[in-house]
PDB file of C-alpha atoms in Angstrom:
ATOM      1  CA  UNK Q   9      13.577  -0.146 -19.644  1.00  0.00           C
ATOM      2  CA  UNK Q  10      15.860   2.928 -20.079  1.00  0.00           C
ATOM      3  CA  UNK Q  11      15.541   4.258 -16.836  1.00  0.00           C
ATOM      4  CA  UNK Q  12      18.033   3.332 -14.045  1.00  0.00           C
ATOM      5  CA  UNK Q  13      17.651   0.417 -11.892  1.00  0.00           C
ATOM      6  CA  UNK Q  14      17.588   1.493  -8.245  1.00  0.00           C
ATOM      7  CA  UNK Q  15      16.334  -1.434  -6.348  1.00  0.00           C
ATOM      8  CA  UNK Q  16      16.899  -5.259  -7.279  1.00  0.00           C
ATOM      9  CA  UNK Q  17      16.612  -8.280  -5.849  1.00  0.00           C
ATOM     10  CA  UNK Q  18      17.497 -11.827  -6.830  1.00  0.00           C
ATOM     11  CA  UNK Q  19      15.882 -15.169  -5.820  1.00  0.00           C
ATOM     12  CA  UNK Q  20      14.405 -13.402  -2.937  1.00  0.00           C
ATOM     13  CA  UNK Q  21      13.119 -15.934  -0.066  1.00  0.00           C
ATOM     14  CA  UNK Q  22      11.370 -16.123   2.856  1.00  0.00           C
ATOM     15  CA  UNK Q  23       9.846 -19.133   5.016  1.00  0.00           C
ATOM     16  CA  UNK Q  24       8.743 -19.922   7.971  1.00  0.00           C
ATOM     17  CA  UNK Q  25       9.030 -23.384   8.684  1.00  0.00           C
ATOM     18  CA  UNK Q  26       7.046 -25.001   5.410  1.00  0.00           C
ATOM     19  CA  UNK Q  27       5.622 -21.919   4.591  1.00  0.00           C
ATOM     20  CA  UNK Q  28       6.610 -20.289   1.861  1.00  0.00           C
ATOM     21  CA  UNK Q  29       5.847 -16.314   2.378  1.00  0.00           C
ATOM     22  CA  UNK Q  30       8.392 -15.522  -0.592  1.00  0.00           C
ATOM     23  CA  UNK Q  31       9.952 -17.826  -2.885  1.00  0.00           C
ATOM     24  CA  UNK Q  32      12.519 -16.614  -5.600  1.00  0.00           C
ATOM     25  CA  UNK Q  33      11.526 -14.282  -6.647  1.00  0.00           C
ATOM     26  CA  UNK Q  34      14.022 -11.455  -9.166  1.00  0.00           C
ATOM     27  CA  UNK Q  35      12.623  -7.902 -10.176  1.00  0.00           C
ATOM     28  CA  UNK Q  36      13.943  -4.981 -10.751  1.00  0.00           C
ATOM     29  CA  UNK Q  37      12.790  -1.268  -9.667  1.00  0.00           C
ATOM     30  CA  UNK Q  38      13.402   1.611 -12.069  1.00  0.00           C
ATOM     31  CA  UNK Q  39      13.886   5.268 -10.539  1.00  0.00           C
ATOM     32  CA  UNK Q  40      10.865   7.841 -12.010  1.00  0.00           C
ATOM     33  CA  UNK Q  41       8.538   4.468 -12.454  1.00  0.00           C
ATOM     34  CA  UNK Q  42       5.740   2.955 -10.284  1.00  0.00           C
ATOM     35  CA  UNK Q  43       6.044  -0.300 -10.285  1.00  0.00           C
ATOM     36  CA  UNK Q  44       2.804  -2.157  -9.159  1.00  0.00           C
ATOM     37  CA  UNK Q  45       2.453  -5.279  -6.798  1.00  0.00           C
ATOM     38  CA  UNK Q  46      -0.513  -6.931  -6.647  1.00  0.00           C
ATOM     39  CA  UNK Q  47      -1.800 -10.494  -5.713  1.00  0.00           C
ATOM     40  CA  UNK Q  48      -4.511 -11.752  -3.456  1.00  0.00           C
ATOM     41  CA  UNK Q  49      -4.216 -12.401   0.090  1.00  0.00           C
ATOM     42  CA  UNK Q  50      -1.342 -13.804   1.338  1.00  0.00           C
ATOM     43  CA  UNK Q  51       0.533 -13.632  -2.046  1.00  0.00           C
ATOM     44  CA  UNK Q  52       3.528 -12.063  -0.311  1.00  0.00           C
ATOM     45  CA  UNK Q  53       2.968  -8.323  -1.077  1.00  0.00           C
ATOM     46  CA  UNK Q  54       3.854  -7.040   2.214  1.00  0.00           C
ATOM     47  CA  UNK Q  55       6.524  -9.815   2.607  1.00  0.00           C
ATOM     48  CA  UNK Q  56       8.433  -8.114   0.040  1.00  0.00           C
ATOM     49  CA  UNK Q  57       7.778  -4.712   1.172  1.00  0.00           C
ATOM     50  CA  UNK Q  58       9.066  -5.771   4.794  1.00  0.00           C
ATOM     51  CA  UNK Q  59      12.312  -7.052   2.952  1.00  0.00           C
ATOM     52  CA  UNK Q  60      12.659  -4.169   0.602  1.00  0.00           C
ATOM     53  CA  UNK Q  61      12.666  -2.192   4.123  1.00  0.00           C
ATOM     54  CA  UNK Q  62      14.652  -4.079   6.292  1.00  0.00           C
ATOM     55  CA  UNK Q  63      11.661  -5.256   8.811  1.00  0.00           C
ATOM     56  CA  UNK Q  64      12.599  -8.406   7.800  1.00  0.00           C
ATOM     57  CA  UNK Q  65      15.590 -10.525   7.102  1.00  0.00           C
ATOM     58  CA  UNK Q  66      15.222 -12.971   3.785  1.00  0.00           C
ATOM     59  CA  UNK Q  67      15.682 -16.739   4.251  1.00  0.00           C
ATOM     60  CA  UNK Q  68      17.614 -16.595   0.962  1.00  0.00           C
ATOM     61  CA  UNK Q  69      18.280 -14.283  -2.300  1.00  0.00           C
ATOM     62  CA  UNK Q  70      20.277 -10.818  -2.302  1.00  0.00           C
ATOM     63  CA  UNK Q  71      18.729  -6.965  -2.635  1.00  0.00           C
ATOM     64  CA  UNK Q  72      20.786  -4.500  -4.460  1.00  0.00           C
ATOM     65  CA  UNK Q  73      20.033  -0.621  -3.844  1.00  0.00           C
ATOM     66  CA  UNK Q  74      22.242   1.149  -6.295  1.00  0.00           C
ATOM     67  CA  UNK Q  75      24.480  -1.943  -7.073  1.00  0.00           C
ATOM     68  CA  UNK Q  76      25.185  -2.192  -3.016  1.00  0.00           C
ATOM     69  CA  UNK Q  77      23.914  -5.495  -1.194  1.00  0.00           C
ATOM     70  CA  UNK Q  78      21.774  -4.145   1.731  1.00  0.00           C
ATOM     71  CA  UNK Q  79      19.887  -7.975   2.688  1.00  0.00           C
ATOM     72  CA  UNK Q  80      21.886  -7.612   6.048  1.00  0.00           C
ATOM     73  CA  UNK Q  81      21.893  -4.135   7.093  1.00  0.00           C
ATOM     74  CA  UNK Q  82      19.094  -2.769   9.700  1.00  0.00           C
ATOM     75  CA  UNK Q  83      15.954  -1.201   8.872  1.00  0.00           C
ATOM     76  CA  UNK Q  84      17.275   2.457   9.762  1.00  0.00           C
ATOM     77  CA  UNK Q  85      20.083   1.895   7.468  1.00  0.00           C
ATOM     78  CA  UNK Q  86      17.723   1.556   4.618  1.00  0.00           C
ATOM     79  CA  UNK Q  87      16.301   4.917   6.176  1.00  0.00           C
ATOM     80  CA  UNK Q  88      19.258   6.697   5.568  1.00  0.00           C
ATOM     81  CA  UNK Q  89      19.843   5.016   2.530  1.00  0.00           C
ATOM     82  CA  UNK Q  90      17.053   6.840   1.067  1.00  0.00           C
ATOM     83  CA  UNK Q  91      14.233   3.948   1.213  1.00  0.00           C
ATOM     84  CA  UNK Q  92      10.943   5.045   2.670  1.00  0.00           C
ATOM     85  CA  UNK Q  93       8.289   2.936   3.822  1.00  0.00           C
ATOM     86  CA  UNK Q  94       4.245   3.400   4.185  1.00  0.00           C
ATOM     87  CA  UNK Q  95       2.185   0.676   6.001  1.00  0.00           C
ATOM     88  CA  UNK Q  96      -1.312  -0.566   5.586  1.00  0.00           C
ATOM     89  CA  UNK Q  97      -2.638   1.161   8.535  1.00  0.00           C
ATOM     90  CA  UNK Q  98      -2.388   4.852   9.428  1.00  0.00           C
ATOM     91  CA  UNK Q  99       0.746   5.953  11.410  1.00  0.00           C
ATOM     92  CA  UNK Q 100       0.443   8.863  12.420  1.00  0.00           C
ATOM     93  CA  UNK Q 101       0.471  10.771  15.994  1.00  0.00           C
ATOM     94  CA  UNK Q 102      -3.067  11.849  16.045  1.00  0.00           C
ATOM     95  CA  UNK Q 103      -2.395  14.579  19.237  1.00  0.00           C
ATOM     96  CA  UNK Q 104       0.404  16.188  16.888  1.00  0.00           C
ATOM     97  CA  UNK Q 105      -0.578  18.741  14.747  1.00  0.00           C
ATOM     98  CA  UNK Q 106       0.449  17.942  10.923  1.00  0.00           C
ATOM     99  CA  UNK Q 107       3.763  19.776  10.470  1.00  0.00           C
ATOM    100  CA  UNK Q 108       5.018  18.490  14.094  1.00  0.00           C
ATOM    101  CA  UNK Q 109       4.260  15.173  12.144  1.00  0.00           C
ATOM    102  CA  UNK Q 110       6.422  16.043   9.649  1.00  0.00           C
ATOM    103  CA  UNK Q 111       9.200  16.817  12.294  1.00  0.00           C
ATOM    104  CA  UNK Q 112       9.172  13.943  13.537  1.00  0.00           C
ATOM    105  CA  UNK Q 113       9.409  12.140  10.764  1.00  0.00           C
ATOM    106  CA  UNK Q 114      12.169  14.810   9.056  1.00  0.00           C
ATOM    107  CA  UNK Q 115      14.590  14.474  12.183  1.00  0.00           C
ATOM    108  CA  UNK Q 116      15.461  11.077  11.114  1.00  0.00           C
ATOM    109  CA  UNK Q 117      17.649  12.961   8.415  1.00  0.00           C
ATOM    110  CA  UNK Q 118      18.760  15.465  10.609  1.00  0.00           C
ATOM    111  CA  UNK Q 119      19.840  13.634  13.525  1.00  0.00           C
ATOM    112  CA  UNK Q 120      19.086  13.631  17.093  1.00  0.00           C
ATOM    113  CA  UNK Q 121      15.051  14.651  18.205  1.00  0.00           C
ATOM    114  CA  UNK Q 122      13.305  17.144  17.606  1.00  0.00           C
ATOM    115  CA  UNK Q 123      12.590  19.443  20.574  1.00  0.00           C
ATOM    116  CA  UNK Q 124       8.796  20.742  20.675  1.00  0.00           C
ATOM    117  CA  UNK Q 125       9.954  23.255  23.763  1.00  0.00           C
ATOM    118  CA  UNK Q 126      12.706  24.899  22.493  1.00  0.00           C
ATOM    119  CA  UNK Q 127      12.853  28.137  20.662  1.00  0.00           C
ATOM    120  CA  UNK Q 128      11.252  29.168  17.638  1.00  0.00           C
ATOM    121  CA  UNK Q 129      14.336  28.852  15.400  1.00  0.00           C
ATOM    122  CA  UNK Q 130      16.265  26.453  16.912  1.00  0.00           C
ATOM    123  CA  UNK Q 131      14.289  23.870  14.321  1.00  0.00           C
ATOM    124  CA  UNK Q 132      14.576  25.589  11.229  1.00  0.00           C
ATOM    125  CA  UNK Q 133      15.724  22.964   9.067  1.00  0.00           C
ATOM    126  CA  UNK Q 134      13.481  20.745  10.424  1.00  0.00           C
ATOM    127  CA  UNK Q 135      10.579  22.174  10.003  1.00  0.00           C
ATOM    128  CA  UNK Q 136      11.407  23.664   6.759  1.00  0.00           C
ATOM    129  CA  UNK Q 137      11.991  20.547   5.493  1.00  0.00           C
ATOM    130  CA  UNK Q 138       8.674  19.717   6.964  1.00  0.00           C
ATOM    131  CA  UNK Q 139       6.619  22.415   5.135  1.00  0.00           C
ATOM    132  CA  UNK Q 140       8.176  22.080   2.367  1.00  0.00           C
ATOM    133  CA  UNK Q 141       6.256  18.041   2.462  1.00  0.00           C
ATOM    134  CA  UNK Q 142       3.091  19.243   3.233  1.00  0.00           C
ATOM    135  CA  UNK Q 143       3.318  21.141   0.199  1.00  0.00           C
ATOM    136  CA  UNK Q 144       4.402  18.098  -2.149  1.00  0.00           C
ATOM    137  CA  UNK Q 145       1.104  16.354  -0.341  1.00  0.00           C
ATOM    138  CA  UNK Q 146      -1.406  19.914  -0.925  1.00  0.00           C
ATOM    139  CA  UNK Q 147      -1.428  19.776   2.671  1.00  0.00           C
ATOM    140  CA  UNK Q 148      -0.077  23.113   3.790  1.00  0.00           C
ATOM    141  CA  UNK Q 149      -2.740  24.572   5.063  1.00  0.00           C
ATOM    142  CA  UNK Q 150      -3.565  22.034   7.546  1.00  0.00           C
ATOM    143  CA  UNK Q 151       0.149  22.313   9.167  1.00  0.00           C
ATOM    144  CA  UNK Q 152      -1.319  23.436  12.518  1.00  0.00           C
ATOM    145  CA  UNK Q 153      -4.330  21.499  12.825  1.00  0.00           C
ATOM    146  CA  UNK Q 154      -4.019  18.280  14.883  1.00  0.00           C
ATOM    147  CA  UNK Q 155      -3.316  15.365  13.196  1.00  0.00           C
ATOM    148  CA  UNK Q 156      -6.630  13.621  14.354  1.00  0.00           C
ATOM    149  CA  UNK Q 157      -8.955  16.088  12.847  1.00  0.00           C
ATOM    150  CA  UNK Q 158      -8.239  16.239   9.383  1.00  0.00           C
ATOM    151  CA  UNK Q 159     -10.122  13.393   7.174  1.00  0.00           C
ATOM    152  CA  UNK Q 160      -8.655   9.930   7.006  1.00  0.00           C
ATOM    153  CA  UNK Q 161      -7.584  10.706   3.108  1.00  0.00           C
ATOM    154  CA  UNK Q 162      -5.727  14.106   4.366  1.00  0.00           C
ATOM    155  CA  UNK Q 163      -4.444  11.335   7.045  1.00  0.00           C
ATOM    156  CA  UNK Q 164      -3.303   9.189   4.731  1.00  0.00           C
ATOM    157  CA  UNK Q 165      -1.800  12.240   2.326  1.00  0.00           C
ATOM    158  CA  UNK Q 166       0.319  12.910   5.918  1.00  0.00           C
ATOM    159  CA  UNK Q 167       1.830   9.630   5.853  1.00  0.00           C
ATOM    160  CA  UNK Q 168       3.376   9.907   2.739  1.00  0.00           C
ATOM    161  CA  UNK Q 169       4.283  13.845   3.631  1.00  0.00           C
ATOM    162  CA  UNK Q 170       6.146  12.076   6.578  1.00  0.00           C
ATOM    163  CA  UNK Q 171       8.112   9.491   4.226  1.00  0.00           C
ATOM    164  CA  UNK Q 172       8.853  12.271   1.744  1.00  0.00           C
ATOM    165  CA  UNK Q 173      10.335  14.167   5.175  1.00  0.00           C
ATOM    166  CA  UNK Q 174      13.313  11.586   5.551  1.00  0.00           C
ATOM    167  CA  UNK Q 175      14.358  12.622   2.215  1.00  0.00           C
ATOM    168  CA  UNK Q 176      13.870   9.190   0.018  1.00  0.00           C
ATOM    169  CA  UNK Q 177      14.666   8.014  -3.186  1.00  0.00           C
ATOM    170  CA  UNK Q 178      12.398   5.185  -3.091  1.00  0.00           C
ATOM    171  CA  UNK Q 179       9.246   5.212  -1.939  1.00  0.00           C
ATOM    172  CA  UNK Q 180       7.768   1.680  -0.556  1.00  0.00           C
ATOM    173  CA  UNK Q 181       4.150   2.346  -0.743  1.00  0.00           C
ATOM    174  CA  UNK Q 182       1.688  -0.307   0.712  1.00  0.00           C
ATOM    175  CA  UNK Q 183      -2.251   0.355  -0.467  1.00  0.00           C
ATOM    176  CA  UNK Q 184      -2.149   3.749  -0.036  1.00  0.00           C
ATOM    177  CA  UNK Q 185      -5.446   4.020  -1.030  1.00  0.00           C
ATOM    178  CA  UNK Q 186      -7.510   1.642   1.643  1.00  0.00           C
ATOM    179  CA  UNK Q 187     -10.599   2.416   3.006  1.00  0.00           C
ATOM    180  CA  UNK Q 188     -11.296   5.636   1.011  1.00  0.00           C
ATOM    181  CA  UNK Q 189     -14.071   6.613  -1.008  1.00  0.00           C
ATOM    182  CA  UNK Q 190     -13.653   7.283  -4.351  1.00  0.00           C
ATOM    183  CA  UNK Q 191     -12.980  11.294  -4.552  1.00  0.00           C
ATOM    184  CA  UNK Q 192     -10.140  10.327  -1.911  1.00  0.00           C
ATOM    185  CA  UNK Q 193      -8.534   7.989  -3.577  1.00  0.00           C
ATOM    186  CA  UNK Q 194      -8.629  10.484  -6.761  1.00  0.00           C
ATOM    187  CA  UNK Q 195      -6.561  12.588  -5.200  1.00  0.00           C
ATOM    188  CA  UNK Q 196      -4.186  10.014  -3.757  1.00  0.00           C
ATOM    189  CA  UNK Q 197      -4.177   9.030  -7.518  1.00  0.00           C
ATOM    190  CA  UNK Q 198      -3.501  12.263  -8.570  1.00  0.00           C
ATOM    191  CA  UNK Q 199      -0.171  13.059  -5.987  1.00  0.00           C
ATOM    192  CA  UNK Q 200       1.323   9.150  -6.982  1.00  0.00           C
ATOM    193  CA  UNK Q 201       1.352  10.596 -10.550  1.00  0.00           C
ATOM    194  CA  UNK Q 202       3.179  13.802  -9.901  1.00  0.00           C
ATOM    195  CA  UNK Q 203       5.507  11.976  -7.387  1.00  0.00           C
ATOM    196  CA  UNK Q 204       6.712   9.830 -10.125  1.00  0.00           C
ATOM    197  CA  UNK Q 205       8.397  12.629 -11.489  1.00  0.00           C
ATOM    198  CA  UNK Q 206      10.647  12.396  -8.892  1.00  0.00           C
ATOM    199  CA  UNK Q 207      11.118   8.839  -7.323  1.00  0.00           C
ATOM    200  CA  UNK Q 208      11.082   5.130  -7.606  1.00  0.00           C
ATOM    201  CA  UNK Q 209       7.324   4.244  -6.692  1.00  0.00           C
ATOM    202  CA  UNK Q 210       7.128   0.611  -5.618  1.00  0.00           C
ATOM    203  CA  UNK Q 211       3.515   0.323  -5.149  1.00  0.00           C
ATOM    204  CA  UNK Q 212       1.129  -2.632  -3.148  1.00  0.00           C
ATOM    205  CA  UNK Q 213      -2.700  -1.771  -4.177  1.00  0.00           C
ATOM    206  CA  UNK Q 214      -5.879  -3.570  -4.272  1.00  0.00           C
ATOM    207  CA  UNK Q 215      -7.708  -1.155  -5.835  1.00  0.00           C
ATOM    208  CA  UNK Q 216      -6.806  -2.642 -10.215  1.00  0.00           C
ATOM    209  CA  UNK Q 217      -8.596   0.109 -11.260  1.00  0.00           C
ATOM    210  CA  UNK Q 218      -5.685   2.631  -9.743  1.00  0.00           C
ATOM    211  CA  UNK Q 219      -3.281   0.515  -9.950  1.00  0.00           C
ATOM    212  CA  UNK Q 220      -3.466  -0.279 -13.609  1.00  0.00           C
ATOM    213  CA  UNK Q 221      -3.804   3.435 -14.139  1.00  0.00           C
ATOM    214  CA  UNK Q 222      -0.345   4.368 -12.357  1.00  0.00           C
ATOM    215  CA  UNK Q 223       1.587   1.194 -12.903  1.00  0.00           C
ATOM    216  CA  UNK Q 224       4.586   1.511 -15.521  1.00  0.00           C
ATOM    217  CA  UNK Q 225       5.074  -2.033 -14.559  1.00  0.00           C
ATOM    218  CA  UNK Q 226       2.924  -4.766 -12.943  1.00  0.00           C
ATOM    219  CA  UNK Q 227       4.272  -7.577 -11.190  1.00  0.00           C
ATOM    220  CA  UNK Q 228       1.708 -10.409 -10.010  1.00  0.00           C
ATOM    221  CA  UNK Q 229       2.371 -12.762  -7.051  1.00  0.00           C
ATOM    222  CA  UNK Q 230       0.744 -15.996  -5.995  1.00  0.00           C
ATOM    223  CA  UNK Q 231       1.136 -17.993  -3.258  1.00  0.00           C
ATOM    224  CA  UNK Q 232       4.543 -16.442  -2.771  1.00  0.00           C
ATOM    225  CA  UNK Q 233       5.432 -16.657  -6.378  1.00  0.00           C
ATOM    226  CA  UNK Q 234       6.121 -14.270  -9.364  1.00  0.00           C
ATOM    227  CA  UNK Q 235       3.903 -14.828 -12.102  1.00  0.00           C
ATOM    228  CA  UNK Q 236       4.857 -12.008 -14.349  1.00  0.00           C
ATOM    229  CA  UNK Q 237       6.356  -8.632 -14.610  1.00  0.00           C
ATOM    230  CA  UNK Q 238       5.054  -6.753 -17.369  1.00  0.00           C
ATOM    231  CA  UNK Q 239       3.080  -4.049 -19.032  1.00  0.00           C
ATOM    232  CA  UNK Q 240      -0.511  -3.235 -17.725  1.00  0.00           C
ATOM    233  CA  UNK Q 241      -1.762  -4.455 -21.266  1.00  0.00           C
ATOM    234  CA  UNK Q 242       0.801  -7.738 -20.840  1.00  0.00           C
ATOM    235  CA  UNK Q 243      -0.805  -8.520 -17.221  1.00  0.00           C
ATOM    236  CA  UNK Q 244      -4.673  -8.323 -18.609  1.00  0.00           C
ATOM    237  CA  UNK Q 245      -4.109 -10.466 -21.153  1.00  0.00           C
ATOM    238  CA  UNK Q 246      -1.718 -13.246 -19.231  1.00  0.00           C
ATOM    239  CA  UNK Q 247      -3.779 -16.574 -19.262  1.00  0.00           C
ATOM    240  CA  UNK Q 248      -2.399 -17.267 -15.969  1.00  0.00           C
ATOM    241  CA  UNK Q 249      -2.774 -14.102 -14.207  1.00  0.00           C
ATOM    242  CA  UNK Q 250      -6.664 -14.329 -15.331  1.00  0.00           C
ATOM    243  CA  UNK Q 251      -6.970 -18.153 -13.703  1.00  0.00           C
ATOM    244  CA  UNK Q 252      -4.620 -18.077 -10.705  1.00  0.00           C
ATOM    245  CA  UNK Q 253      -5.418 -14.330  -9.677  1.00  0.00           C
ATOM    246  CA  UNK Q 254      -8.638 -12.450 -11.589  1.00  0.00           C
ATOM    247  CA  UNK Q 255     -10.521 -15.519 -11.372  1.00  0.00           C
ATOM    248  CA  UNK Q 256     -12.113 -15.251 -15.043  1.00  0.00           C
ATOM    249  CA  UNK Q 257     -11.808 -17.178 -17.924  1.00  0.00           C
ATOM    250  CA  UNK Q 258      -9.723 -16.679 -21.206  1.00  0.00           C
ATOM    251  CA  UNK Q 259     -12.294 -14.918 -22.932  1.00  0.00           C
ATOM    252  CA  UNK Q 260     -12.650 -12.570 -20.066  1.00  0.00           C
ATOM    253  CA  UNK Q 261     -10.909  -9.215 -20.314  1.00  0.00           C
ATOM    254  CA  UNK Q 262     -10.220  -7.100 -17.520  1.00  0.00           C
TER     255      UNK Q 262
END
C-alpha cells in the first residue's frame, strides 16, 4: 500500500486466564483507507478495538501510532493523540440537544468543561467546532433538537459527529450500522465513504454487504486469530475464510 501507515500493531495479545480473546495478531492501518474487521462472535473484533483505544491493556504484542509505542499509555492519551472511538451501542446524552452533544464531546480538545450557563460567546470555539461536525454528519439542522428525538440513524450519525468533535486522525468505528433499516444504513454508507477522504477508518461491521463495499482492506478473525488481510476480492475467494467464517463450501462464492 502507498499510503502511510498510521496505526500498527505486532503480535497483539490478550487472555484471560485460558482464554484467548486476541492472539498475535500484526496489521497495519493506512491513513485515507477503511480497513474492515470482521469475524463472527467472539472472534475478537471489539478486543482489538478496546486495545487500539486504550480500554484495555494487551497481555502481549506492541501498537505503534505514528512510529510511537502507545500499548501503555491511558485511554485519554489516545484521545489526544488523535484516536477516536465509537461503541456498539448508542452514546449519546439523549436530554442534550445535538450540538450540546457535540460540546461535550469537542471540549475534550479544548480543555476543561464546557459551561451550558455561561454566556453566549464564552464557547465559541467549542461550539464552532461543534457545528462545524454536524455538518461533516448532514446533521446541521437538527443542532437544537434534543438528542432523544431525532431517529436512531440521525442518533447514530451524532455519535460519529461527536468523535469527529475531538479532532481525530483515526477513527475506531465499531458496527456503525446496527439495528438500522436499510435506507439508514445507506446513508451511514454514504458519510464512511466521504470520511475516507480524510481519515484512517478502522471499521468492525456485520453487515458484508457494506462492509465489502467500503473496505480497502479486509482483515478476518477467528477465534482470536488473523486469518487474512487482504483485498475484498482476496477475502471471497480465501478457502479458509469460506469454511471457518462464511460457512459455505469451495464452490460457493460470496
Amino acid at each position: 500500500m502507498d499510503s502511510q501507515i498510521v496505526l500498527e500493531t505486532e503480535a497483539l495479545s490478550k487472555h484471560w486466564g485460558g482464554i484467548k480473546a486476541l492472539n498475535d495478531v500484526s496489521l497495519r492501518f493506512h491513513d485515507k483507507q477503511i480497513h474492515g474487521i470482521v469475524g463472527p462472535n467472539g472472534a475478537g473484533k471489539s478486543t482489538l478495538l478496546n486495545m487500539l483505544s486504550g480500554i484495555l491493556c494487551p497481555t502481549s504484542g506492541v501498537i505503534f501510532h505514528r512510529g510511537q509505542k502507545v500499548d501503555k499509555i491511558r485511554p485519554w492519551e489516545f484521545v489526544r493523540r488523535g484516536i477516536g472511538r465509537s461503541f456498539q451501542k448508542t452514546n449519546i446524552f439523549p436530554t442534550l440537544t445535538c450540538l450540546e452533544n457535540c460540546c461535550v464531546a469537542a471540549q475534550r480538545r479544548f480543555g476543561g468543561s464546557f459551561n451550558f450557563f455561561s454566556r453566549k460567546n464564552s464557547n465559541q470555539l467549542v461550539t464552532e467546532s461543534a457545528l462545524k461536525n454536524l455538518e461533516a454528519v448532514n446533521l446541521e439542522s437538527r443542532a437544537d433538537i434534543m438528542a432523544a428525538e431525532i431517529s436512531y440513524g440521525e442518533q447514530r450519525q451524532l455519535e460519529i459527529a461527536m468523535v469527529l468533535a475531538t479532532s481525530p486522525s483515526i477513527l475506531l468505528l465499531d458496527e456503525p450500522l446496527a439495528g438500522m433499516g436499510h435506507e439508514e444504513s445507506r446513508e451511514i454508507t454514504k458519510l464512511l465513504k466521504q470520511l475516507k477522504d480524510r481519515y484512517c477508518i478502522v471499521l468492525v461491521e456485520h453487515d458484508m454487504e457494506a462492509i465489502f463495499e467500503l473496505s480497502d482492506l479486509l482483515t478476518v478473525l477467528d477465534n482470536g486469530t488473523h486469518l487474512i488481510t487482504g483485498t475484498v476480492d482476496q477475502v471471497r475467494n480465501n478457502d479458509k475464510v469460506k469454511q471457518a467464517y462464511l460457512g459455505c463450501d469451495e464452490e460457493d462464492t460470496l
